[in-house]
C-alpha positions as a Markdown table, in Angstrom:
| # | Residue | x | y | z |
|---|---|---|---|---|
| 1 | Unk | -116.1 | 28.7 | -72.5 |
| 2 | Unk | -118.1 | 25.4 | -73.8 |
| 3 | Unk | -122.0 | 26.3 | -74.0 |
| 4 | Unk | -122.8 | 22.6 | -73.7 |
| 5 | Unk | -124.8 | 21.8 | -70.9 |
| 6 | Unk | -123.1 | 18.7 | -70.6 |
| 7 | Unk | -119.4 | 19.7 | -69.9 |
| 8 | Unk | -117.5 | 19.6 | -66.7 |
| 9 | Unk | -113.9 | 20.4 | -65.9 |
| 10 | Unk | -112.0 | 18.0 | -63.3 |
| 11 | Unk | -109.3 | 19.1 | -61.8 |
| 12 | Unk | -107.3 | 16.5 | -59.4 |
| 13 | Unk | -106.6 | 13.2 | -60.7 |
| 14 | Unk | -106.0 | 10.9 | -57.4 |
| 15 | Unk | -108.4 | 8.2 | -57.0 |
| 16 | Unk | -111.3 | 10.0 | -56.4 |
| 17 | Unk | -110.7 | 12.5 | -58.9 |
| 18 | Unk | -110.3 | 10.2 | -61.9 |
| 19 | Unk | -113.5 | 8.2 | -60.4 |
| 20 | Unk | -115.0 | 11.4 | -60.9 |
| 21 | Unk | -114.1 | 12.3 | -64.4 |
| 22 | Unk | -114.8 | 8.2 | -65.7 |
| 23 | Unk | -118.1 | 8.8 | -64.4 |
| 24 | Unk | -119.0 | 11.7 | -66.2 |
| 25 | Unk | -117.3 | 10.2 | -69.8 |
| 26 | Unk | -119.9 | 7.4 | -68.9 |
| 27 | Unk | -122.4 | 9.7 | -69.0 |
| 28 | Unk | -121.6 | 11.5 | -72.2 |
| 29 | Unk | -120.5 | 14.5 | -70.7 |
| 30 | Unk | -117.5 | 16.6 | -72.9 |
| 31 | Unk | -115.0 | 15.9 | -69.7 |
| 32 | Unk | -111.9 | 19.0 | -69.8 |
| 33 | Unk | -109.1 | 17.7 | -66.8 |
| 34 | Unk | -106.0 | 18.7 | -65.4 |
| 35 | Unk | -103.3 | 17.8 | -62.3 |
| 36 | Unk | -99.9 | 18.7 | -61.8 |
| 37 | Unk | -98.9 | 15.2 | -63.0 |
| 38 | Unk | -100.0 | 15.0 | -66.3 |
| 39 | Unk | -99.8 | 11.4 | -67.0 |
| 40 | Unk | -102.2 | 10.9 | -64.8 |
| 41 | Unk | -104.9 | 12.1 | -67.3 |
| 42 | Unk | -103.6 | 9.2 | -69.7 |
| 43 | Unk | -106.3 | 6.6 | -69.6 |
| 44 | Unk | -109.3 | 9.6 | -69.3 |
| 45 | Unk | -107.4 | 11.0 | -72.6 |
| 46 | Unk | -107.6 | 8.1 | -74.4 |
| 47 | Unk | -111.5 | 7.8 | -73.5 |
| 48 | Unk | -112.0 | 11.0 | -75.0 |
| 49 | Unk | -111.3 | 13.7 | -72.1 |
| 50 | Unk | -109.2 | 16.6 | -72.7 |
| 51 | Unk | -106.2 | 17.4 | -70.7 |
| 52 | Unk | -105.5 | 20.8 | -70.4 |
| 53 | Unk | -102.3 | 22.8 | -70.6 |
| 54 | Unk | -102.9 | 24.2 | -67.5 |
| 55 | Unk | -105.1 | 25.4 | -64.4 |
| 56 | Unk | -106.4 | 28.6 | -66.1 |
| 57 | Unk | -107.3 | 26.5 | -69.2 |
| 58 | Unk | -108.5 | 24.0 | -67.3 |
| 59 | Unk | -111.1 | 26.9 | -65.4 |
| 60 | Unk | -111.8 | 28.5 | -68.6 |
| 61 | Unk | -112.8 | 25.2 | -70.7 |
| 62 | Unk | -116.0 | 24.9 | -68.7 |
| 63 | Unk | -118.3 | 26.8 | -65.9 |
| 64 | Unk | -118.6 | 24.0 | -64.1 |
| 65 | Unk | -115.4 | 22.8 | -62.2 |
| 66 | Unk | -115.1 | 19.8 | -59.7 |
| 67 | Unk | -112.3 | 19.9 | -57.4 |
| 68 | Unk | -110.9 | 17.0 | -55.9 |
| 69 | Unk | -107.9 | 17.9 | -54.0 |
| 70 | Unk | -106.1 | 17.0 | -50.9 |
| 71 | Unk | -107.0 | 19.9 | -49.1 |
| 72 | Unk | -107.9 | 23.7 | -49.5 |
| 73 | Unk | -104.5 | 24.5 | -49.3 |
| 74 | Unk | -103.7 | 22.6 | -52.6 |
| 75 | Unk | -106.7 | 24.6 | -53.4 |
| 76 | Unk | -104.7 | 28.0 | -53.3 |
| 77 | Unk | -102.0 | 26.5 | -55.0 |
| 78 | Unk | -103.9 | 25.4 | -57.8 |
| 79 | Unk | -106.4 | 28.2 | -58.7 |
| 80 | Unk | -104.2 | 31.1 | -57.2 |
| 81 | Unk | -101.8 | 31.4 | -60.5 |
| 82 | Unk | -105.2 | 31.4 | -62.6 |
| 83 | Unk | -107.3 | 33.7 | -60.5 |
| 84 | Unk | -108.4 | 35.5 | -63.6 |
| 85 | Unk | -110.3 | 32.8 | -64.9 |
| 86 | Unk | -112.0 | 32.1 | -62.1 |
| 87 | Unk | -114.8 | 35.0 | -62.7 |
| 88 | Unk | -118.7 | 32.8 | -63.8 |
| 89 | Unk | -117.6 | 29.7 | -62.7 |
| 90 | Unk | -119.1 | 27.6 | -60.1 |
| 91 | Unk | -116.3 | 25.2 | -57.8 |
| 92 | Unk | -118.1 | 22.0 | -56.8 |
| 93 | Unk | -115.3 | 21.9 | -54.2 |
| 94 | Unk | -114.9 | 18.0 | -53.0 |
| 95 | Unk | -111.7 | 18.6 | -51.5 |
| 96 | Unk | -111.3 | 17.5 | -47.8 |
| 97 | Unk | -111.0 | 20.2 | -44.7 |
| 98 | Unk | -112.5 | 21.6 | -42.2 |
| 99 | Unk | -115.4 | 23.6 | -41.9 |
| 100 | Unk | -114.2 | 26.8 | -41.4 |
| 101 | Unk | -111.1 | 26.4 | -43.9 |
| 102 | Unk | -114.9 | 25.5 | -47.0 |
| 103 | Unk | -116.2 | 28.8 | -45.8 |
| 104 | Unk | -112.7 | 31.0 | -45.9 |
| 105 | Unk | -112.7 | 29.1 | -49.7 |
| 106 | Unk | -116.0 | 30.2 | -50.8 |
| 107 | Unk | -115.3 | 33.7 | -49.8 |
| 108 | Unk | -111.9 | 33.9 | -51.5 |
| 109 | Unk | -114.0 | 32.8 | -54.8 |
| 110 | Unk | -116.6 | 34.9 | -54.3 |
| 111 | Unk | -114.0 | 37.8 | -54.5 |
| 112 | Unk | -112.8 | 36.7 | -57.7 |
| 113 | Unk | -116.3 | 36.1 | -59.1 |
| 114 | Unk | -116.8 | 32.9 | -58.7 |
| 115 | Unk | -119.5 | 30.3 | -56.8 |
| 116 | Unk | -118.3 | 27.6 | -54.5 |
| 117 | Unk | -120.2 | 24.7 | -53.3 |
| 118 | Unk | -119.1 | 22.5 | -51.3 |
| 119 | Unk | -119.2 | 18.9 | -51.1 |
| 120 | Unk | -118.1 | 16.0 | -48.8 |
| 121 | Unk | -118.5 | 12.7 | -50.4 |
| 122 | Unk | -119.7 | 10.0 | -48.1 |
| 123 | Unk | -117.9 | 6.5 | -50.9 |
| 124 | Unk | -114.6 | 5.9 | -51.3 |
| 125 | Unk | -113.3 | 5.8 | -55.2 |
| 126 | Unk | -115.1 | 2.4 | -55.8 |
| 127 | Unk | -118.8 | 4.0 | -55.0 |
| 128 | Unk | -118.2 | 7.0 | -57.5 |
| 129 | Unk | -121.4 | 7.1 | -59.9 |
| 130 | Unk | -123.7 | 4.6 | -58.0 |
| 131 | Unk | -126.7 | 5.7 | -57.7 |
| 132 | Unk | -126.9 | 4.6 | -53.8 |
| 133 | Unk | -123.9 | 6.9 | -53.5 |
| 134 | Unk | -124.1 | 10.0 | -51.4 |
| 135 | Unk | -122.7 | 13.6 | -51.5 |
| 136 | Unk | -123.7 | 16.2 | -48.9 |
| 137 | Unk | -123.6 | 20.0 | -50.4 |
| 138 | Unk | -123.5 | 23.6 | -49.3 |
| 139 | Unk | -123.8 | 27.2 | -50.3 |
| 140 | Unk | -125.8 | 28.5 | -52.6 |
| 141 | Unk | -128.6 | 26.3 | -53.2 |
| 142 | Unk | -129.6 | 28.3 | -56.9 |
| 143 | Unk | -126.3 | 26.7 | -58.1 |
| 144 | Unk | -127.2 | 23.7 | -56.3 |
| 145 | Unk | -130.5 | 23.2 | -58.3 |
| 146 | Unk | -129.0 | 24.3 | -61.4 |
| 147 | Unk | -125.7 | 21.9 | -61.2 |
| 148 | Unk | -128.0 | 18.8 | -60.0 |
| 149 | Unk | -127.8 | 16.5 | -62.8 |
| 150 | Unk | -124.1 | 17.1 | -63.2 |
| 151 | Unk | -123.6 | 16.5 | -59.6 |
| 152 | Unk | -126.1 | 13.1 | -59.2 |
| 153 | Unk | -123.2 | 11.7 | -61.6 |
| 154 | Unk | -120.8 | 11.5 | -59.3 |
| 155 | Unk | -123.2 | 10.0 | -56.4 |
| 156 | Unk | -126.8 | 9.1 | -57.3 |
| 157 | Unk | -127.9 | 11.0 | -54.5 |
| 158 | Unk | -127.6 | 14.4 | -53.1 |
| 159 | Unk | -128.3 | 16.1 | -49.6 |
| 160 | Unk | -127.9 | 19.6 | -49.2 |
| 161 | Unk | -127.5 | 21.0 | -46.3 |
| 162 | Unk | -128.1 | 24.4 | -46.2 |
| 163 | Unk | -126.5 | 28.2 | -47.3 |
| 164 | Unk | -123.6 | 27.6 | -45.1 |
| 165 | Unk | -120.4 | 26.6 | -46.8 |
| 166 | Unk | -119.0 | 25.0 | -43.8 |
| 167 | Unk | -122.0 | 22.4 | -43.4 |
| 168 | Unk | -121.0 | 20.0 | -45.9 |
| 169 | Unk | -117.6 | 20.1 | -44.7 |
| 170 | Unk | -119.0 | 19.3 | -40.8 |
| 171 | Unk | -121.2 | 16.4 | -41.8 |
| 172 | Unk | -118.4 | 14.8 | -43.7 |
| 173 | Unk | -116.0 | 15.2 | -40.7 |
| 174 | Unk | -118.6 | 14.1 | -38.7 |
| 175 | Unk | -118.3 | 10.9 | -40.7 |
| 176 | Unk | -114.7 | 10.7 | -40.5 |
| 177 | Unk | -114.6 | 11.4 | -36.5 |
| 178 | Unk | -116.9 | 8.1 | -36.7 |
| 179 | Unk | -115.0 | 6.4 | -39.2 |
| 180 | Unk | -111.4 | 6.6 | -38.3 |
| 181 | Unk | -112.1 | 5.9 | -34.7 |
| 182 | Unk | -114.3 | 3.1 | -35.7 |
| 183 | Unk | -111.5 | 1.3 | -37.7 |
| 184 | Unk | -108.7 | 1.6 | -35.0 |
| 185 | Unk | -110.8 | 0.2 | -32.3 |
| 186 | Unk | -111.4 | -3.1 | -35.5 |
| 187 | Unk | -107.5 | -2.6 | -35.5 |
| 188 | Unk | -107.0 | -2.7 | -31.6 |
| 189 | Unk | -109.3 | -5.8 | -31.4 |
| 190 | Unk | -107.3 | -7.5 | -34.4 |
| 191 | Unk | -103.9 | -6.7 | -32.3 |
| 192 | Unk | -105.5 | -8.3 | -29.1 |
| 193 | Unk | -106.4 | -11.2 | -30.8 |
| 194 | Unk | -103.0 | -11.8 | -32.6 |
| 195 | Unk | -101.6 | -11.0 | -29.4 |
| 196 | Unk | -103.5 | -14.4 | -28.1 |
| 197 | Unk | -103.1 | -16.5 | -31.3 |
| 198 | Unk | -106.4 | -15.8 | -33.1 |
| 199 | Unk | -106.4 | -14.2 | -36.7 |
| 200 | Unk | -108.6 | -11.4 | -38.4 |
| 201 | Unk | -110.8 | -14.2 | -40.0 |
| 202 | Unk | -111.2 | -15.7 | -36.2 |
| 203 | Unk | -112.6 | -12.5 | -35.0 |
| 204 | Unk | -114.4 | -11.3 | -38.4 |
| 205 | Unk | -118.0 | -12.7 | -37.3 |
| 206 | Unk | -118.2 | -11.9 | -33.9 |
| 207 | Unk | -116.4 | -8.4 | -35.5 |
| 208 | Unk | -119.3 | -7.6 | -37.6 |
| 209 | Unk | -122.0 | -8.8 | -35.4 |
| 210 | Unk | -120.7 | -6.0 | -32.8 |
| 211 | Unk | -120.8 | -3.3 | -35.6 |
| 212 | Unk | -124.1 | -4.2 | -36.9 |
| 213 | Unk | -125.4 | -3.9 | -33.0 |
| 214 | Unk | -124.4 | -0.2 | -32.9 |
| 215 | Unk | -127.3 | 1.6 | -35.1 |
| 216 | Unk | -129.4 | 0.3 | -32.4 |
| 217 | Unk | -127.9 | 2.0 | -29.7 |
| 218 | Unk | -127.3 | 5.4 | -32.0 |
| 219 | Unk | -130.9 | 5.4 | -32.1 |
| 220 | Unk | -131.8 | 5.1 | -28.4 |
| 221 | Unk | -129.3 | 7.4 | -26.9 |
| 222 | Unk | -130.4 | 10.3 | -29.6 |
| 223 | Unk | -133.2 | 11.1 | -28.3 |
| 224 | Unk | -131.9 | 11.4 | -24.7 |
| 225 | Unk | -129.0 | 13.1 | -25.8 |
| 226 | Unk | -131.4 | 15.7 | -27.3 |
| 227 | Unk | -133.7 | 15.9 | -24.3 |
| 228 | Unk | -130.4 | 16.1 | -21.6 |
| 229 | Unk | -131.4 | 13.2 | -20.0 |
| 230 | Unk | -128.5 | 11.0 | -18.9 |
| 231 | Unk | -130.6 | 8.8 | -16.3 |
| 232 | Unk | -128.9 | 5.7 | -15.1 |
| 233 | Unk | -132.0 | 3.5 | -15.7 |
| 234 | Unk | -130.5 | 1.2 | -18.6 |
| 235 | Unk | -126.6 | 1.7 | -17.9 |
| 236 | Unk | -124.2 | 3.7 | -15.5 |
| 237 | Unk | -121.4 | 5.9 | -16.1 |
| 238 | Unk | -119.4 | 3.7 | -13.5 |
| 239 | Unk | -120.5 | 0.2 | -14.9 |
| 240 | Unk | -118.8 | 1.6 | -18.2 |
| 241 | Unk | -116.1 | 2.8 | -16.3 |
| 242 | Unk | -115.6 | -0.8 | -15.0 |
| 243 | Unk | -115.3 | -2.5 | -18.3 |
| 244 | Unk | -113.3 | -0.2 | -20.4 |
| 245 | Unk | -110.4 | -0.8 | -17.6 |
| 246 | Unk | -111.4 | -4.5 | -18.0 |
| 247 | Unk | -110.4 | -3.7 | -21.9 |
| 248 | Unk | -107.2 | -1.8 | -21.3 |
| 249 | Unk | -106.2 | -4.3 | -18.6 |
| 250 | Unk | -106.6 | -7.1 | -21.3 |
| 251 | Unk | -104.6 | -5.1 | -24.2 |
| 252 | Unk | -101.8 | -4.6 | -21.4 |
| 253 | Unk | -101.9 | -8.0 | -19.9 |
| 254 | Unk | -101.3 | -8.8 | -23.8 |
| 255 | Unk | -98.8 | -6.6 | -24.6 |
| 256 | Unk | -100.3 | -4.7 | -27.0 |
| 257 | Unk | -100.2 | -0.9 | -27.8 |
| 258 | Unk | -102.7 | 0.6 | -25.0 |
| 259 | Unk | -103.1 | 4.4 | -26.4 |
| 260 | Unk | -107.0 | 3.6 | -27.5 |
| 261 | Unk | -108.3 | 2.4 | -24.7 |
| 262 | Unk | -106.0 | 4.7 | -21.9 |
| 263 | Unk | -108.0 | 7.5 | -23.9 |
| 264 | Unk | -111.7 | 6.0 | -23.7 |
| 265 | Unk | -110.5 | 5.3 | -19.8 |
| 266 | Unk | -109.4 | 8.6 | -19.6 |
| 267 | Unk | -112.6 | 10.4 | -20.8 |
| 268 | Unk | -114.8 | 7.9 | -18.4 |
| 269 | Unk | -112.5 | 8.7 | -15.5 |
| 270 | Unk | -113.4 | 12.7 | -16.2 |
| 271 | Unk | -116.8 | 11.7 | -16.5 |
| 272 | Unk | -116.4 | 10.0 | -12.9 |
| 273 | Unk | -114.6 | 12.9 | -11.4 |
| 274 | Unk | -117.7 | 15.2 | -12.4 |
| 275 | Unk | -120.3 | 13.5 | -10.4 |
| 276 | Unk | -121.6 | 11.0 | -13.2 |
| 277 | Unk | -121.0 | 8.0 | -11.7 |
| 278 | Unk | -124.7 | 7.0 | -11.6 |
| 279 | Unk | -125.9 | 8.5 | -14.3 |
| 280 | Unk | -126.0 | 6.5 | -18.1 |
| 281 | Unk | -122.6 | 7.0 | -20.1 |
| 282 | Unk | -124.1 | 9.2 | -22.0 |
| 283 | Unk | -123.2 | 12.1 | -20.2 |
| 284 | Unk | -119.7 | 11.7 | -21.6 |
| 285 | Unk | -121.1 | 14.2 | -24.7 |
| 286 | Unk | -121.6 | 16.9 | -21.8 |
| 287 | Unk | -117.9 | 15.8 | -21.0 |
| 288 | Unk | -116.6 | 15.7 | -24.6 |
| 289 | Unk | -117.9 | 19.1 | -25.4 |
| 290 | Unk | -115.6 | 20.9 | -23.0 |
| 291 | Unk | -112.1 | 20.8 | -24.3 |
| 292 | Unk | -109.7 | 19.5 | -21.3 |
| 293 | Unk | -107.9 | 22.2 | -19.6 |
């Protein structure tokens, strides 16, 4: 094992991954990598990194290793066949799952001798060593500290959230929940307009200037969210209600895919049925925490 305190092992070389090992040749780090496809290590190889022959080598070049995989179960696949080399070695595990899939992982190292932290990186690719770039951690915060400078390479700036493996995991599926659904209601509202003759570029500024509006309202509605108080003194539960039928009877007047908004129609009409009508459509949370029957 290297006894340089600069030197990382990378293992998973999509996008991300080889984002991740550039940035830490950048910063003079000794960079061991490996992936299933080897050719993928090509151009990190011919900036100095060493491919490995194989996973075990890979975990046995260095105690740090980064892991940038699709999932934990490509997790398993990987480190399972070199288990044995897992022992001392801490797994800054950037791989995306869920919550409780980060802390089943940090167990399953912990019984092999190894320390897993987990990570959820909040840039694509293109944001990897920035220094307004963001990573939130978990688990043991004693590798934490010691791994910091290694870690502030890939993302300038760090935010850990606690003992819990799952945490990191949760905040960065909290971004996701946000993100995806964000991007297929831009998507829906780029299918209406088509649908009526205007392009992307039509509908880009009044786009933007309706995303830009929304930090606003996450601010106001914390608070009352926090408290439990839904009070219909700004908005109503059955003002929304009229307006997002508005929306899907636009789509469907304009023969566009409806799926989006039936489902935002669908949890206001819940929210309806329950008594909310005058209360602020906030008190769709309530609603949302309560899986449907």
């Amino acid at each position: 094992m290297s006894s340089t305190k600069q030197s990382v092992t990378v293992i998973g070389l999509g996008p991300m991954g080889q984002a991740m090992a550039g940035a830490f040749l950048d910063r003079g780090y000794d960079v061991t990598v490996w992936n299933r496809t080897p050719s993928r290590a090509d151009a990190l190889v011919a900036r100095g990194a060493v491919l490995a022959p194989n996973a075990e080598g890979a975990l046995a070049s260095n105690e740090l290793v980064i892991l940038s995989l699709t999932d934990y179960d490509a997790m398993y696949a990987t480190l399972g066949p070199a288990a044995s080399a897992l022992a001392g070695r801490t797994l800054v595990n950037l791989s995306s799952d869920t919550p409780e899939k980060a802390r089943a992982a940090a167990r399953w190292a912990t019984e092999r001798g190894a320390v897993q932290l987990t990570g959820g990186v909040t840039v694509p690719p293109s944001g990897i060593g920035k220094a307004e770039s963001s990573t939130f951690y978990s688990g043991p915060r004693q590798a934490f500290e010691q791994h910091r400078p290694a870690l502030e390479v890939i993302t300038g700036r760090t935010d850990h959230r606690g003992e819990d493996p799952g945490l990191a995991a949760l905040m960065y599926q909290i971004g996701m929940v946000m993100f995806w659904t964000s991007m297929l209601s831009y998507w829906q509202a780029i299918s209406l307009a088509d649908a009526n003759g205007l392009t992307a570029a039509d509908v880009l500024p009044h786009a933007v200037e309706t995303a830009n509006s929304l930090p606003g309202f996450f601010s106001f509605y914390a608070e009352r969210i926090d408290a439990d108080r839904h009070t219909g003194d700004v908005d109503r539960l059955a003002m929304g209600m009229a307006s997002v039928e508005h929306v899907l009877h636009t789509n469907a007047d304009a023969g566009v895919d409806t799926t989006l908004p039936t489902a935002v129609v669908d949890l206001f009409r819940r929210g309806m049925d329950a008594g909310h009508a005058a209360e602020s459509f906030s008190t769709l949370v309530g609603v949302m925490k309560k899986a449907e029957a």
